[in-house]
Short mmCIF file of C-alpha atoms and ligand atoms in Angstrom, two decimals:
data_model
loop_
_atom_site.label_atom_id
_atom_site.label_comp_id
_atom_site.label_asym_id
_atom_site.label_seq_id
_atom_site.Cartn_x
_atom_site.Cartn_y
_atom_site.Cartn_z
CA MET A 42 9.39 4.87 -18.68
CA TYR A 43 8.08 2.69 -15.88
CA ILE A 44 4.57 3.14 -14.40
CA GLY A 45 3.46 2.55 -10.83
CA ILE A 46 -0.18 2.53 -9.86
CA ASP A 47 -1.39 2.60 -6.35
CA ILE A 48 -5.08 1.63 -6.11
CA GLY A 49 -6.37 2.69 -2.62
CA GLY A 50 -9.77 2.69 -1.08
CA THR A 51 -10.31 6.42 -1.72
CA HIS A 52 -7.59 7.46 -4.26
CA ILE A 53 -5.77 6.00 -7.26
CA ARG A 54 -2.30 7.33 -7.85
CA VAL A 55 -0.51 6.84 -11.14
CA GLY A 56 3.19 7.77 -11.09
CA ALA A 57 5.88 7.65 -13.86
CA SER A 58 9.61 6.97 -13.42
CA VAL A 59 12.41 6.90 -16.05
CA ASP A 60 14.90 4.97 -13.90
CA GLY A 61 12.46 2.91 -11.90
CA LYS A 62 13.72 4.43 -8.66
CA ASN A 63 12.71 8.14 -8.71
CA LEU A 64 9.32 9.32 -9.22
CA TYR A 65 9.04 12.18 -11.78
CA GLU A 66 5.32 12.85 -12.22
CA LYS A 67 2.15 11.61 -10.52
CA LEU A 68 -1.48 11.80 -11.22
CA ASP A 69 -4.05 11.34 -8.47
CA PHE A 70 -7.87 10.79 -8.83
CA PRO A 71 -10.70 9.35 -6.69
CA THR A 72 -11.38 5.62 -6.78
CA LYS A 73 -14.67 4.69 -8.36
CA GLU A 74 -16.39 1.40 -9.18
CA PHE A 75 -14.21 -0.89 -11.09
CA GLU A 76 -15.26 -0.15 -14.72
CA ASP A 77 -14.83 3.63 -14.28
CA SER A 78 -11.56 3.30 -12.38
CA PHE A 79 -10.22 0.93 -15.00
CA LYS A 80 -10.85 3.40 -17.89
CA GLU A 81 -9.30 6.29 -15.96
CA ILE A 82 -6.24 4.14 -15.15
CA ILE A 83 -5.80 3.38 -18.87
CA ASN A 84 -6.09 6.94 -19.83
CA ALA A 85 -3.59 8.03 -17.11
CA VAL A 86 -1.00 5.56 -18.26
CA LYS A 87 -1.42 6.63 -21.86
CA THR A 88 -0.78 10.22 -20.96
CA PHE A 89 2.69 9.16 -19.94
CA ASP A 90 3.29 6.94 -22.97
CA SER A 91 5.19 9.08 -25.50
CA PRO A 92 8.50 8.55 -27.06
CA ALA A 93 9.41 12.26 -27.07
CA ARG A 94 7.77 13.32 -23.79
CA ASN A 95 9.53 15.29 -21.18
CA ALA A 96 8.53 14.42 -17.59
CA THR A 97 8.46 17.01 -14.72
CA PRO A 98 9.74 15.94 -11.35
CA ALA A 99 6.93 15.58 -8.80
CA ARG A 100 8.98 15.05 -5.66
CA SER A 101 11.24 17.37 -3.81
CA ASP A 102 14.16 14.89 -3.83
CA ALA A 103 13.98 14.75 -7.63
CA ALA A 104 13.81 18.53 -7.79
CA SER A 105 16.66 19.08 -5.33
CA SER A 106 18.88 16.79 -7.40
CA GLY A 107 18.77 19.34 -10.16
CA GLU A 108 16.93 17.02 -12.68
CA HIS A 109 14.14 19.43 -13.56
CA SER A 110 13.48 17.69 -16.82
CA VAL A 111 14.23 14.20 -17.93
CA ALA A 112 13.60 12.33 -21.02
CA GLY A 113 10.27 10.57 -21.20
CA GLY A 114 9.59 7.61 -23.33
CA LYS A 115 7.49 4.64 -24.14
CA VAL A 116 5.92 2.70 -21.20
CA LYS A 117 8.11 -0.41 -20.70
CA SER A 118 6.09 -1.99 -17.81
CA VAL A 119 3.51 -1.43 -15.11
CA GLY A 120 3.42 -2.22 -11.53
CA VAL A 121 0.15 -2.09 -9.54
CA SER A 122 -0.46 -2.25 -5.90
CA VAL A 123 -3.86 -3.03 -4.45
CA PRO A 124 -5.24 -3.52 -0.88
CA GLY A 125 -5.34 -7.14 0.10
CA PRO A 126 -6.21 -9.95 0.32
CA LEU A 127 -4.56 -10.94 -2.95
CA SER A 128 -4.32 -14.52 -3.97
CA ALA A 129 -0.66 -15.45 -4.71
CA LYS A 130 -1.82 -18.37 -6.90
CA THR A 131 -4.40 -16.58 -9.09
CA ASN A 132 -3.24 -12.94 -8.60
CA LEU A 133 -6.79 -11.94 -8.09
CA VAL A 134 -8.11 -9.41 -5.58
CA LEU A 135 -10.17 -11.33 -2.97
CA SER A 136 -13.06 -9.72 -1.08
CA SER A 137 -11.32 -6.44 -0.48
CA PRO A 138 -13.74 -4.33 1.82
CA ASN A 139 -12.21 -1.17 0.39
CA LEU A 140 -12.74 -1.67 -3.47
CA LYS A 141 -16.08 -1.91 -5.20
CA GLY A 142 -16.35 -4.26 -8.02
CA PHE A 143 -12.70 -5.20 -8.15
CA ASN A 144 -13.17 -8.62 -6.51
CA GLU A 145 -12.00 -11.52 -8.70
CA LYS A 146 -11.17 -9.23 -11.66
CA PRO A 147 -8.14 -10.39 -13.64
CA LEU A 148 -6.73 -6.84 -13.31
CA ALA A 149 -3.17 -7.78 -14.63
CA GLU A 150 -4.48 -9.51 -17.66
CA MET A 151 -6.86 -6.70 -18.43
CA LEU A 152 -4.17 -4.01 -18.14
CA LYS A 153 -1.75 -6.05 -20.22
CA GLU A 154 -4.31 -6.64 -23.06
CA ASN A 155 -4.99 -2.88 -23.04
CA LEU A 156 -1.46 -1.48 -22.75
CA GLN A 157 0.51 -4.28 -24.52
CA VAL A 158 3.24 -4.18 -21.91
CA PRO A 159 4.17 -6.51 -18.98
CA VAL A 160 2.02 -5.83 -15.86
CA LYS A 161 2.47 -6.96 -12.35
CA VAL A 162 -0.19 -6.71 -9.64
CA GLU A 163 1.02 -6.78 -6.03
CA HIS A 164 -0.46 -6.50 -2.57
CA ASP A 165 0.12 -2.97 -1.43
CA ALA A 166 1.87 -3.64 1.84
CA SER A 167 4.12 -6.15 0.19
CA ALA A 168 4.99 -3.71 -2.61
CA ALA A 169 5.83 -1.03 0.04
CA ALA A 170 7.81 -3.60 1.92
CA LEU A 171 9.83 -4.33 -1.19
CA ALA A 172 10.50 -0.72 -1.80
CA GLU A 173 11.74 -0.11 1.81
CA ALA A 174 13.89 -3.25 1.74
CA THR A 175 15.51 -2.30 -1.65
CA LEU A 176 15.75 1.46 -1.50
CA GLY A 177 14.60 2.64 1.88
CA ALA A 178 14.99 2.18 5.63
CA GLY A 179 15.36 -1.53 5.32
CA LYS A 180 18.12 -1.53 2.69
CA GLY A 181 20.80 -4.04 3.67
CA LYS A 182 18.70 -5.71 6.31
CA ASN A 183 17.21 -9.25 6.07
CA PRO A 184 14.47 -10.11 6.80
CA VAL A 185 12.58 -6.80 6.54
CA LEU A 186 9.11 -6.58 8.20
CA TYR A 187 6.97 -3.64 7.09
CA ILE A 188 3.98 -2.51 8.97
CA THR A 189 1.70 0.25 7.64
CA VAL A 190 -0.55 2.03 10.06
CA SER A 191 -3.14 4.28 8.43
CA THR A 192 -6.91 3.66 7.82
CA GLY A 193 -6.21 0.02 8.27
CA ILE A 194 -3.02 -1.95 9.39
CA GLY A 195 -1.16 -3.91 6.81
CA SER A 196 2.13 -5.87 6.60
CA GLY A 197 4.68 -7.17 4.27
CA LEU A 198 7.70 -9.38 4.79
CA ILE A 199 10.87 -9.49 2.53
CA VAL A 200 13.18 -12.48 2.91
CA ASP A 201 16.35 -12.61 0.84
CA GLY A 202 15.12 -9.61 -1.19
CA LYS A 203 11.87 -11.41 -2.19
CA ILE A 204 8.29 -10.92 -1.11
CA TYR A 205 7.24 -13.64 1.28
CA ARG A 206 3.75 -14.52 0.20
CA GLY A 207 2.41 -17.56 1.93
CA LEU A 208 -0.87 -18.59 0.48
CA TYR A 209 -2.19 -15.06 0.53
CA ASN A 210 -0.01 -12.53 2.39
CA PRO A 211 1.10 -12.05 6.02
CA GLU A 212 -1.66 -9.88 7.61
CA ALA A 213 -0.25 -8.78 10.84
CA GLY A 214 -3.03 -6.18 11.16
CA HIS A 215 -5.62 -9.05 11.61
CA GLN A 216 -3.82 -10.94 14.41
CA ILE A 217 -6.14 -11.34 17.35
CA ILE A 218 -5.23 -9.37 20.39
CA ASP A 219 -8.40 -9.80 22.50
CA THR A 220 -11.36 -11.85 21.32
CA HIS A 221 -13.67 -9.71 23.41
CA GLY A 222 -12.47 -6.44 21.76
CA PRO A 223 -14.09 -4.31 19.07
CA LYS A 224 -15.11 -5.83 15.85
CA CYS A 225 -12.80 -5.37 12.72
CA ARG A 226 -14.11 -4.88 9.15
CA CYS A 227 -12.78 -8.29 8.37
CA GLY A 228 -15.37 -9.83 10.82
CA GLN A 229 -12.97 -10.81 13.58
CA GLY A 230 -13.38 -9.57 17.12
CA GLY A 231 -10.52 -7.71 18.78
CA ASP A 232 -7.74 -7.92 16.20
CA LEU A 233 -4.92 -5.40 15.96
CA GLU A 234 -6.58 -3.26 13.23
CA ALA A 235 -9.76 -3.10 15.40
CA PHE A 236 -7.77 -1.60 18.25
CA SER A 237 -4.97 0.53 16.71
CA SER A 238 -5.82 1.65 13.10
CA GLY A 239 -6.79 5.24 12.21
CA GLU A 240 -10.45 4.00 11.43
CA SER A 241 -10.63 2.28 14.79
CA ILE A 242 -9.60 5.48 16.71
CA LYS A 243 -12.15 7.51 14.56
CA THR A 244 -14.86 5.05 15.47
CA LYS A 245 -13.87 5.11 19.19
CA VAL A 246 -13.62 8.84 19.74
CA GLY A 247 -15.69 10.22 16.82
CA ARG A 248 -12.85 12.37 15.48
CA HIS A 249 -9.95 12.20 13.02
CA PRO A 250 -6.94 10.40 14.55
CA LYS A 251 -4.82 13.50 13.86
CA GLU A 252 -7.12 15.55 16.02
CA VAL A 253 -6.73 13.30 19.01
CA GLU A 254 -2.97 12.75 18.94
CA GLY A 255 -1.55 12.62 22.43
CA SER A 256 -4.92 11.72 23.97
CA ARG A 257 -5.40 8.75 26.31
CA GLU A 258 -7.30 6.85 23.55
CA TRP A 259 -4.50 7.58 21.12
CA TYR A 260 -1.79 6.20 23.47
CA ASP A 261 -4.05 3.15 24.25
CA ALA A 262 -4.03 2.30 20.54
CA LEU A 263 -0.31 2.65 20.42
CA ASP A 264 0.23 0.34 23.38
CA ILE A 265 -1.79 -2.28 21.62
CA LEU A 266 0.08 -1.71 18.28
CA ALA A 267 3.39 -2.27 20.23
CA ILE A 268 1.94 -5.61 21.45
CA GLY A 269 1.07 -6.48 17.87
CA ILE A 270 4.47 -5.61 16.55
CA THR A 271 6.21 -7.51 19.27
CA ASN A 272 4.13 -10.51 18.35
CA SER A 273 5.01 -9.99 14.71
CA ILE A 274 8.77 -9.82 15.68
CA LEU A 275 8.51 -13.17 17.45
CA HIS A 276 6.70 -14.73 14.50
CA TYR A 277 8.96 -13.46 11.77
CA SER A 278 12.18 -12.65 13.52
CA PRO A 279 13.06 -9.72 11.24
CA GLU A 280 16.39 -7.82 11.35
CA ILE A 281 14.38 -4.54 11.17
CA VAL A 282 10.70 -3.46 11.42
CA VAL A 283 9.92 -0.49 9.17
CA ILE A 284 6.69 1.39 10.21
CA GLY A 285 4.86 3.38 7.43
CA GLY A 286 1.41 4.71 6.71
CA GLY A 287 -0.13 8.01 7.66
CA MET A 288 -0.16 7.46 11.52
CA SER A 289 3.56 6.76 11.46
CA LYS A 290 4.29 10.48 10.60
CA ASN A 291 3.75 11.34 14.19
CA GLN A 292 7.20 11.24 15.94
CA LYS A 293 5.76 9.80 19.19
CA ILE A 294 4.70 6.56 17.42
ZN1 LIG B 318 -9.43 -7.65 10.91
#
């Protein structure tokens, strides 16, 4: 049994997989301050950790494959994704504006000590990029650039099947488009996230981005997103750009 944990700004999702490819069961709970969230994560992982357990499929693709019940088992390893920035050298979350109390916590070591299995902590967009390059829309392409457009804008780059890290992580969402533009949560003025993220649209029009799809403001945000992605293509020269995140669900993007 392999465990995947996605720690987001509002939700934590803990998923279990027998083969490391298909998700069979998932728990979802709100993100709290570090100590409380850490305890809930440990408890969630332990609910999956049983040698004789049968897991129930959580996704339609697993259900449609006819595998309604698969053998569970002992947890072998745990992968964790966190919002950046993440130091590639120390593997610590650094000044994440979305997570309270997580900064500088040795999350991988703490989980390893509690669960007694190997634990890997990864930047969330890089983890998603690796999944797309290995199993998803980027399979067979190299390099694969992944851009996620939701509350914020994140990016990950996969070169020769491996995550390109740099010192921290490529952050295409924080490339500056216009220094006179609106201010981003990161402190910069006029970067891509400040123009084109779900949060920026919400700030600009005072409504949820889904409610203003197709409006002038929504298309303006997409036009600037296109400029940002074009810049990133010129920087990284990928064979494919995979766009994910909540806003990508709209066909017109
Ligand atoms: Zn920014």
